[in-house]
Coordinates of C-alpha atoms and ligand atoms in Angstrom, one line a residue:
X1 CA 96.3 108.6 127.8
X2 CA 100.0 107.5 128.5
X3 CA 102.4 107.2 125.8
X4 CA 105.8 105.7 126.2
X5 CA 107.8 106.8 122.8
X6 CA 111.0 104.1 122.0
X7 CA 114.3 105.3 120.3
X8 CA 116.2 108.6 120.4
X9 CA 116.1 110.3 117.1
X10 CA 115.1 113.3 115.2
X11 CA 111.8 110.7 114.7
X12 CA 111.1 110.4 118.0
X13 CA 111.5 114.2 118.7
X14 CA 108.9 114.8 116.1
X15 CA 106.7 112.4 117.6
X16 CA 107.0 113.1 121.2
X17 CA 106.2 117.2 120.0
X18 CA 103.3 115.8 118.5
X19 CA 102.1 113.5 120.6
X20 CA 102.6 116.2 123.5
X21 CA 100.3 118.5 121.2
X22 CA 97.0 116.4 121.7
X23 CA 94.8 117.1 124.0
X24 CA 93.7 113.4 124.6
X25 CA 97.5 112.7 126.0
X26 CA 97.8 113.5 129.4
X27 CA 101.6 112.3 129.4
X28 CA 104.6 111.3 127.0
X29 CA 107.8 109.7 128.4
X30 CA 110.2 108.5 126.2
X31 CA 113.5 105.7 126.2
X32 CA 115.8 106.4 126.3
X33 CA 115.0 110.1 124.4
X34 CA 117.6 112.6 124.0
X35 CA 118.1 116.5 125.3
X36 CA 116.2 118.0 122.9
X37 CA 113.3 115.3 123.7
X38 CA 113.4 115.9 127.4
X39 CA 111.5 119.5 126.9
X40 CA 108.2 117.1 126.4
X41 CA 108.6 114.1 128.1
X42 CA 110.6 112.3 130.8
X43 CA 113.1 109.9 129.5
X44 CA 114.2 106.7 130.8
X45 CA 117.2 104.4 130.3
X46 CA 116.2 101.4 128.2
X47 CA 118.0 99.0 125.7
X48 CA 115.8 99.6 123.0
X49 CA 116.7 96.2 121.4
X50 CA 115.7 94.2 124.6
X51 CA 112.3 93.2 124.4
X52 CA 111.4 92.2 128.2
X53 CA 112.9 95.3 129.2
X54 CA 111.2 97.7 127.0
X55 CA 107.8 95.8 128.3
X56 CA 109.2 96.0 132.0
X57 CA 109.5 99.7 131.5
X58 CA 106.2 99.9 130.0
X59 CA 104.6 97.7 132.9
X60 CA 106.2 99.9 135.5
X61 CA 105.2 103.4 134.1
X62 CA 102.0 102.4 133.5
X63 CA 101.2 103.4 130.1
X64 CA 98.0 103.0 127.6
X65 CA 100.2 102.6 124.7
X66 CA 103.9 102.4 123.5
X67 CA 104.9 103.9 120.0
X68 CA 108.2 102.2 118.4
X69 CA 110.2 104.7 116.6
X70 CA 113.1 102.6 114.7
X71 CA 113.3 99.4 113.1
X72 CA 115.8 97.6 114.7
X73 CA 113.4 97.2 118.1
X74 CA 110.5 95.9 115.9
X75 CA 112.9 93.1 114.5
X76 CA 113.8 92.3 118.1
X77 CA 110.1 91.5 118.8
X78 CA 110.0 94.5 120.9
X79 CA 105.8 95.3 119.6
X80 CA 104.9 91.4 120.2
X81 CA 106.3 92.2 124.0
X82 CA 104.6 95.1 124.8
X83 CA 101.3 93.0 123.3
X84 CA 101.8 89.9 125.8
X85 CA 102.2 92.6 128.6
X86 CA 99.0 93.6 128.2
X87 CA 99.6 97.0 126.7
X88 CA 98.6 98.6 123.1
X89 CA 101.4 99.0 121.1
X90 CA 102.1 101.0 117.7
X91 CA 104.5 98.7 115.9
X92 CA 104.2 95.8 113.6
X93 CA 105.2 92.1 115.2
X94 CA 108.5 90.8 114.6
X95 CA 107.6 88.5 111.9
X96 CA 105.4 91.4 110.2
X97 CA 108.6 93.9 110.5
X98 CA 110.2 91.3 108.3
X99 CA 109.2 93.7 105.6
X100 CA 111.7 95.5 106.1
X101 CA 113.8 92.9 108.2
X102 CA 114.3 91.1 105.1
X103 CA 114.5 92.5 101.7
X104 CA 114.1 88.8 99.9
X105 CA 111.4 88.7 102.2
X106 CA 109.7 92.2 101.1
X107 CA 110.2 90.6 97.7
X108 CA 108.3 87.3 98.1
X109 CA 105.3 88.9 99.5
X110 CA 105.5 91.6 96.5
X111 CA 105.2 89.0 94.6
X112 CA 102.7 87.1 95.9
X113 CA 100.2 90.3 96.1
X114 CA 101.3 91.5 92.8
X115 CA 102.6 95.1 93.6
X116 CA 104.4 96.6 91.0
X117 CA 108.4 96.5 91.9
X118 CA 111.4 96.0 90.4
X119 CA 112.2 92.6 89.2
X120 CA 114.8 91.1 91.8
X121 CA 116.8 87.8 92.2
X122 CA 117.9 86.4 95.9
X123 CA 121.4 85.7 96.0
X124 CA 123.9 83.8 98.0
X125 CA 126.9 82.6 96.0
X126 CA 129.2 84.8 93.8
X127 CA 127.6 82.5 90.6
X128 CA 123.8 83.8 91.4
X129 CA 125.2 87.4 92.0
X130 CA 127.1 87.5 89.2
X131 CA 124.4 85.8 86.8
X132 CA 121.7 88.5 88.1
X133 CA 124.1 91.4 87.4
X134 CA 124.0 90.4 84.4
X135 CA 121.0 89.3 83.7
X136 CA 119.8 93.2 84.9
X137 CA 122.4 94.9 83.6
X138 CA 123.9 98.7 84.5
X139 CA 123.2 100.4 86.6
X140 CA 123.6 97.5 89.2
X141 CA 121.4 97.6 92.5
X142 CA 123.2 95.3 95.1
X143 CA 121.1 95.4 98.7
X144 CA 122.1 93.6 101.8
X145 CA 119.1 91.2 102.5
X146 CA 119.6 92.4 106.4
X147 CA 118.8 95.7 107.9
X148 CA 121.6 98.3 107.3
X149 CA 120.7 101.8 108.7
X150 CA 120.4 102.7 105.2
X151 CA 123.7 101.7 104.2
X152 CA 123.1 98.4 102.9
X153 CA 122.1 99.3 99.3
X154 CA 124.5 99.9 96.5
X155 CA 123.8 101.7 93.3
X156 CA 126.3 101.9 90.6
X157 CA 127.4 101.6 86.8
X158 CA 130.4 99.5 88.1
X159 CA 130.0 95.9 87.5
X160 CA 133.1 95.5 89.7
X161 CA 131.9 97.2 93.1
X162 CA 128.7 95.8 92.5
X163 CA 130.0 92.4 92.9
X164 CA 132.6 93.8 95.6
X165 CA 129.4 94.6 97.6
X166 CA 127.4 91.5 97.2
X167 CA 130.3 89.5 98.4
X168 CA 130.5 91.4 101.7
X169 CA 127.0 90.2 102.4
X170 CA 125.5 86.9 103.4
X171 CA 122.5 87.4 101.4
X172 CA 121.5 89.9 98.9
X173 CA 119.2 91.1 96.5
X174 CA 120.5 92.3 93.1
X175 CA 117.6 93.9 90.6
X176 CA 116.3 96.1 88.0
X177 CA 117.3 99.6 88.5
X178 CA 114.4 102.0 88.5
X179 CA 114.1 105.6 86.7
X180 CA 112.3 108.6 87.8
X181 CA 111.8 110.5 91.2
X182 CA 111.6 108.7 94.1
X183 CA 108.8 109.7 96.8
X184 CA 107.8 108.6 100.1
X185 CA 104.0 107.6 101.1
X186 CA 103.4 106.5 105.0
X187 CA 100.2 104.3 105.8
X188 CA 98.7 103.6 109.0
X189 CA 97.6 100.1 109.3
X190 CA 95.5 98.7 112.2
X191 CA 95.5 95.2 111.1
X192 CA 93.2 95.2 108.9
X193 CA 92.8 98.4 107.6
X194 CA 94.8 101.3 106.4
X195 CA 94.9 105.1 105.6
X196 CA 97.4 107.3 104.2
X197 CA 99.5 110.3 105.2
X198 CA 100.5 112.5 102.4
X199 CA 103.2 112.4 100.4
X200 CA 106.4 113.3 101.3
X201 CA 110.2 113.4 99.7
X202 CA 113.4 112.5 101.0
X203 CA 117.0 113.9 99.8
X204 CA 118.9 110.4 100.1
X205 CA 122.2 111.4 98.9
X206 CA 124.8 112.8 100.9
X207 CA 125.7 116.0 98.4
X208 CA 123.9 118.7 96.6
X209 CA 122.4 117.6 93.4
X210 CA 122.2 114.3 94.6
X211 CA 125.4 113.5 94.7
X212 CA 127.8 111.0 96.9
X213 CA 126.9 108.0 98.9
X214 CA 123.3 107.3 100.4
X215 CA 122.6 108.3 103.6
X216 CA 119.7 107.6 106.0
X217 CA 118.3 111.0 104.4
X218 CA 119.8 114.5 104.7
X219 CA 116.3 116.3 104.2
X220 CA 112.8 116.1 103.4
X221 CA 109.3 118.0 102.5
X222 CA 105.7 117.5 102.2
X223 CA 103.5 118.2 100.5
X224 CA 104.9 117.7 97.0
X225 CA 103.0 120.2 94.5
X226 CA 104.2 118.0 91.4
X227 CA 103.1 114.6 92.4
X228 CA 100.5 113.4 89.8
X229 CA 97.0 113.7 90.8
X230 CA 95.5 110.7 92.4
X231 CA 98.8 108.8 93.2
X232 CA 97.9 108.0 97.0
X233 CA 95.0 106.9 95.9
X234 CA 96.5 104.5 93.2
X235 CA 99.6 104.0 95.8
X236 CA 96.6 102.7 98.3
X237 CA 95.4 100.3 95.7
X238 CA 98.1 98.9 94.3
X239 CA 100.3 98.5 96.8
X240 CA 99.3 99.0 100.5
X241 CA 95.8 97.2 100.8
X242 CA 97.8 94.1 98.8
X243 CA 100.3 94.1 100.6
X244 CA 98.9 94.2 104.6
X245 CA 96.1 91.7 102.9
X246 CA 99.1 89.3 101.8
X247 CA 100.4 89.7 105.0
X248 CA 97.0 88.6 107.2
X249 CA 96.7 85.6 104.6
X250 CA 99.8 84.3 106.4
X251 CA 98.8 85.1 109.7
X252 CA 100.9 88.0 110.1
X253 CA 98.2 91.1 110.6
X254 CA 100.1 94.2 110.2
X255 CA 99.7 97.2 112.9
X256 CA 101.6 100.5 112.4
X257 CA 103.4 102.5 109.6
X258 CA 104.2 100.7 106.5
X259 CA 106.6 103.2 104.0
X260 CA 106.3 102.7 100.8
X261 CA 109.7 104.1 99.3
X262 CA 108.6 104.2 95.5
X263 CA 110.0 105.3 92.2
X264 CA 107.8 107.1 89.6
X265 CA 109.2 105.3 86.7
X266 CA 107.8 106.2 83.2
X267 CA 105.5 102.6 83.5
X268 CA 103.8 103.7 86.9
X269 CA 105.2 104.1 90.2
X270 CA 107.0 100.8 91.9
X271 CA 108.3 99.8 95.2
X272 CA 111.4 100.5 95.7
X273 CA 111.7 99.3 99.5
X274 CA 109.3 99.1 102.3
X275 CA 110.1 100.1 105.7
X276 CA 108.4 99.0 108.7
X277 CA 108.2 101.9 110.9
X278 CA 108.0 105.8 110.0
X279 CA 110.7 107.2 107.8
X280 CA 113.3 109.7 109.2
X281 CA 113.3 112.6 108.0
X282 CA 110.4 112.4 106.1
X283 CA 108.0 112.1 109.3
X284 CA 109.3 115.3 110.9
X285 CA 107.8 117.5 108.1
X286 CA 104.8 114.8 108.2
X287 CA 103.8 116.1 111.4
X288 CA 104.7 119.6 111.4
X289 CA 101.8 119.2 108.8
X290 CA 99.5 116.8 110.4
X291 CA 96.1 118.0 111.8
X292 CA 94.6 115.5 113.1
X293 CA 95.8 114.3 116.7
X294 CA 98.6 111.9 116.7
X295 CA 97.5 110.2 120.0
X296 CA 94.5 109.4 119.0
X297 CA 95.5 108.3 115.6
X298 CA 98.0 105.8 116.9
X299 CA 95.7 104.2 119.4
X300 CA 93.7 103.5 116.8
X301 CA 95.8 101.6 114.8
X302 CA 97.3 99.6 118.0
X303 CA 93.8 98.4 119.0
X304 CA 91.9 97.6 115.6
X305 CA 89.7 100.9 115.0
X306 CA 91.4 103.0 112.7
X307 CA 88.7 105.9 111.3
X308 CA 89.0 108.2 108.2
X309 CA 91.9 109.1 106.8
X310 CA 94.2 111.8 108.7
X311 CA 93.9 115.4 108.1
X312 CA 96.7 117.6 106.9
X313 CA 97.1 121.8 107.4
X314 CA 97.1 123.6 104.2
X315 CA 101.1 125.1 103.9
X316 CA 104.4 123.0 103.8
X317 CA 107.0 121.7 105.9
X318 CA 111.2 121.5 104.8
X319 CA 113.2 119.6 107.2
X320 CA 117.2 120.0 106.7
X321 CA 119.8 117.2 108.6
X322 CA 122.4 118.9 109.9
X323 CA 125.4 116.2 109.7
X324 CA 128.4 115.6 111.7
X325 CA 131.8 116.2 110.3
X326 CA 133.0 112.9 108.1
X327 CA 129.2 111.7 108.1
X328 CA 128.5 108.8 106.9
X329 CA 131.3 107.5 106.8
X330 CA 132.7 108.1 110.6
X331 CA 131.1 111.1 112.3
X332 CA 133.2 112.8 114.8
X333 CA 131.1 113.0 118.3
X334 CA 131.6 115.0 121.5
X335 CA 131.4 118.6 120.2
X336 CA 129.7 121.2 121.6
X337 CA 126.2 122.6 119.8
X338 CA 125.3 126.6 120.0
X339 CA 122.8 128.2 119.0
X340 CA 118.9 128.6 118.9
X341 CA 116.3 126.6 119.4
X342 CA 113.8 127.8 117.7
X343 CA 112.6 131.4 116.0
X344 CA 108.8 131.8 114.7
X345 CA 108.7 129.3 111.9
X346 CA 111.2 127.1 112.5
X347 CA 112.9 124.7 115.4
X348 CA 115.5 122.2 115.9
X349 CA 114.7 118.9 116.7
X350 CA 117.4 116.6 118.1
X351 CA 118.6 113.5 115.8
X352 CA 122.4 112.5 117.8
X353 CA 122.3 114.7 120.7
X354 CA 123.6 113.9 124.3
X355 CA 124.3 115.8 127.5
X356 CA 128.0 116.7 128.3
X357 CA 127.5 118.7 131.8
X358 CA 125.3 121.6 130.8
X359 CA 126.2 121.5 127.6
X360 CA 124.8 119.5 124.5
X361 CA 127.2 117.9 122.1
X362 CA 127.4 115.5 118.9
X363 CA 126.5 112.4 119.1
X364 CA 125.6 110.9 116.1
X365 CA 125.9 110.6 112.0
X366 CA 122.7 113.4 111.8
X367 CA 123.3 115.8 114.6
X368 CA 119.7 117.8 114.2
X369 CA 116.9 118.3 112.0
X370 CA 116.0 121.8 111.1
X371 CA 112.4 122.2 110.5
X372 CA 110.5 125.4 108.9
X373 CA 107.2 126.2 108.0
X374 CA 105.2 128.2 105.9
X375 CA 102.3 128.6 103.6
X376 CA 104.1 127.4 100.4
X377 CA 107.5 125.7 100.3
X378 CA 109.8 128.4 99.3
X379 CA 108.9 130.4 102.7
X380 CA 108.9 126.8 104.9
X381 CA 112.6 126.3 103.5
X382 CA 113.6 129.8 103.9
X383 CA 112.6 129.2 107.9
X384 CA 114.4 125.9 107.4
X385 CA 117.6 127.0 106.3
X386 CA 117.2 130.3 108.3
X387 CA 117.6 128.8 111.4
X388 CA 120.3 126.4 110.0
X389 CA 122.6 129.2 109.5
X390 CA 122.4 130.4 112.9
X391 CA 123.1 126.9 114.5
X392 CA 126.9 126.4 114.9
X393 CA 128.7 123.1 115.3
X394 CA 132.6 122.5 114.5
X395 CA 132.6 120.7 110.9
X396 CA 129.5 120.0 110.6
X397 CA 127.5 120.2 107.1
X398 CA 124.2 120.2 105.2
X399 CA 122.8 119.9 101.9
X400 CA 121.6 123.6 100.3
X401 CA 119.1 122.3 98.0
X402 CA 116.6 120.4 99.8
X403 CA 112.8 121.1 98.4
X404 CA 114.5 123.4 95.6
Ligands
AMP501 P1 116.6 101.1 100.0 O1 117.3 100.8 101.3 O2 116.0 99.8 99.4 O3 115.6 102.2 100.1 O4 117.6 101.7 99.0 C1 118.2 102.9 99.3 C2 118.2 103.8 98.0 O5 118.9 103.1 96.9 C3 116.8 104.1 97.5 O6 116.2 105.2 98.1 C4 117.1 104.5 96.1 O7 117.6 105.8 95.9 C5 118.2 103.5 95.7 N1 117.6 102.3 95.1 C6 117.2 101.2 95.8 N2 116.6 100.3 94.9 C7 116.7 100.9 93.7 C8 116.3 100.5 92.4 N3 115.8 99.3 92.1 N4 116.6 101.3 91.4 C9 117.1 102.5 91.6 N5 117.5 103.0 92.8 C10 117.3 102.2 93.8
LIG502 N1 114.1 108.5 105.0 C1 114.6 107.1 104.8 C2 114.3 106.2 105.9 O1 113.8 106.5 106.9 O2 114.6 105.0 105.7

C-alpha cells in the first residue's frame, strides 16, 4: 500500500514514522512534509488548501490512500476530492469537517444527539453577545464560530475583553464555562462505525502551571493513570456513536478522526470542542504508544471496514513543544536548529522546520516536538525533557511541567 500524508507538522511527522513502521506499507510520500519528515518519505510541493491539486498529486503518484493531517484542507473539501478521484481517503468531507469548521455548527448537532456540553448561544450582534455574557456569567468563554489555529477561543473573568473579543468576530459562540481537567479522546470512524484510541492530555496554555494565553498545545501524554475507570467507554456512548449517527441522519457519514476535547466537570465529562482531524500534540504520544498498524487502521476507516478497537503498548509516551521565541504571539523564524536527533528513548520530530542550505532553521510558532518513552511516565518524561535540553535554538522555550 501507498500512502500520500497531507500537511507539514509535528502531526504529520508522527504519522509518516508510523505509517513507515507497518509492514503492509510499501511507501509513504508526503506534501509538502518538512526536513525532519523527509528521513521516511519523499515530499512533494502541494498547496494543501487546493483541492484539485492535492487529488492531481495523488492521481499522479499513484497511491492507495491519502491521510489528511490538518483541518484547514478538510474544510477546503480536500477528502471529497481525493474521493471523486477514485482514491481512499482518511479525512471527513467538507460538510462533515464542519464539526470543527463551525463551532455553532458543532453545537447544533450536539444538540440534536443530546451529548453532554456546555450550554452555548450563537451570536452575531453586540446585543446577543452581551445578553449571553450575561446570561452565563464569569468566567466568560467567547469562541470565534470559524476555524482559528487554536486562537479563536477566549477564556476570561473580564466581562470587558470578553466582549472586546466577540466584537472582532463575525460570529461567535459565548457559553457556560466548564470546571475540572480537560482530556483528549481520538475515535476512528469509518462511516458508520467507530473505535477509540486511548486517552490522552494536552498542556494548552502557553506557561507552566497553566498559565498565559492558549496555544495550539505545548505538550502532551498518554496514557493518563488518573482517568476514571470506564470513561472511553462512557465517552463512546455518550458522545461519539451520537454524534457520527447525527451526522449520517443528515447525510453527512463521517470517515476519519473525530477529537473529542472534554472537560471532567463534577456532573460528568462534556464536550468542550470537537475537532475534525487528529489533535497535535496529543497524537505524537498516541502513536509512540500505538500497537496496532497505522496503515492498516486507516484504510479501514477510509473504505468502510473498520475491525476491533486499536491496541496500545503497555508504558507511556510525553511529548514536549519546543516553541519559537515570542510564540504565539509572533514567532521569530530563520534560526538555525543544533543538536540531536534522537538518543534511546527519545526523538525529535519536526513541527515548523525548513531547509536553509544544509542547515535546518525555524519556521514556525512550535519549532519541534520532543518525544520520550518509557515504562511509566516519570521515565517517558525524563527521555522527553532529556533530549530537550540537549537541542539548542536562539530564544526558544518550553514548558517544564508537562505530565508532572
Ligand atoms: P477550543 O478551541 O474550543 O478547544 O477551546 C480552546 C480551549 O479553551 C479549551 O481547550 C479550553 O481550555 C478552553 N475552553 C473552551 N471552552 C471552554 C468552556 N466551555 N469552559 C472552560 N474552558 C473552555
Ligand atoms: N491539541 C489541540 C489541538 O490539536 O487542537
Amino acid at each position: 500500500m501507498r500512502v500520500l500524508v497531507i500537511g507539514s507538522g509535528g502531526r504529520e511527522h508522527a504519522l509518516c514514522r508510523s505509517l513507515k513502521l507497518d509492514p503492509q506499507v510499501s511507501e509513504v510520500l508526503c506534501a509538502p512534509g518538512n526536513p525532519g519528515i523527509e528521513r521516511y518519505a519523499a515530499v512533494y510541493p502541494v498547496d494543501p488548501l487546493d483541492p484539485g491539486q492535492v487529488a492531481e498529486l495523488a492521481t499522479r503518484l499513484r497511491v492507495d490512500l491519502v491521510v489528511v493531517g490538518p483541518e484547514a484542507p478538510l474544510v477546503a473539501g480536500v477528502s471529497d476530492a481525493v474521493r471523486e478521484a477514485g482514491i481512499a481517503c482518511f479525512g471527513p468531507s467538507r460538510e462533515a469537517a464542519m464539526i470543527e469548521g463551525s463551532k455553532a455548527f458543532a453545537k447544533e448537532i450536539m444538540k440534536a444527539a443530546d451529548v453532554p456540553t456546555a450550554r452555548a448561544r450563537a451570536c452575531t450582534t453586540e446585543e446577543e453577545a452581551a445578553a449571553a455574557l450575561d446570561e452565563f456569567g464569569a468566567p466568560y468563554v467567547v469562541k470565534d464560530d470559524g476555524l482559528a489555529a487554536g486562537k479563536g477561543v477566549v477564556v476570561t473573568h473580564d466581562r470587558e475583553q470578553a466582549l472586546a473579543h466577540a466584537l472582532t468576530c463575525d460570529r461567535v459562540v459565548i457559553e457556560e464555562y466548564l470546571d475540572g481537567p480537560e482530556v483528549s479522546l481520538f475515535a476512528l470512524c469509518d462511516g458508520s462505525t467507530a473505535v477509540p484510541l486511548q486517552l490522552a492530555q494536552d498542556f494548552k496554555r502557553l506557561h507552566d502551571g497553566d498559565g498565559g494565553p492558549n496555544t495550539g498545545g505545548m505538550g502532551a501524554y498518554t496514557p493518563l493513570p488518573w482517568a476514571p475507570e470506564g470513561l472511553t467507554e462512557q465517552v463512546m456512548r455518550e458522545v461519539v456513536h451520537p454524534t457520527i449517527a447525527e451526522l449520517s441522519r443528515r447525510g453527512l457519514p463521517y470517515q476519519g478522526v473525530l477529537y473529542v476535547g472534554l472537560a471532567l466537570t463534577s456532573k460528568g465529562p462534556k464536550v468542550v470542542e470537537f475537532n475534525a482531524r487528529f489533535g497535535d500534540p496529543e497524537t505524537q504520544v498516541l502513536l509512540d504508544r500505538l500497537e496496532t498498524p497505522l496503515g492498516g487502521l486507516l484504510m479501514a476507516c477510509a473504505t468502510g471496514e473498520l475491525g476491533p478497537d486499536p491496541v496500545f503498548k503497555q508504558g507511556s509516551a510525553v511529548a514536549v513543544v519546543i516553541a519559537a521565541q515570542n510564540y504565539p504571539v509572533a514567532p521569530v523564524k530563520g534560526d538555525v536548529i543544533t543538536g540531536p536527533q534522537g538518543t534511546e528513548h527519545a526523538y525529535v520530530l519536526h513541527a515548523g522546520t525548513k531547509w536553509a542550505d544544509d542547515d535546518v532553521v525555524s519556521d514556525g510558532g512550535r519549532v519541534l516536538n520532543v518525544v520520550g518513552n518509557g515504562p511509566d511516565k516519570e521515565s517517558a518524561r525524563q527521555a522527553a525533557y532529556d533530549l530537550v535540553g540537549r537541542i539548542k535554538l536562539r530564544g526558544s522555550h518550553y514548558r517544564t511541567d508537562i505530565a508532572r
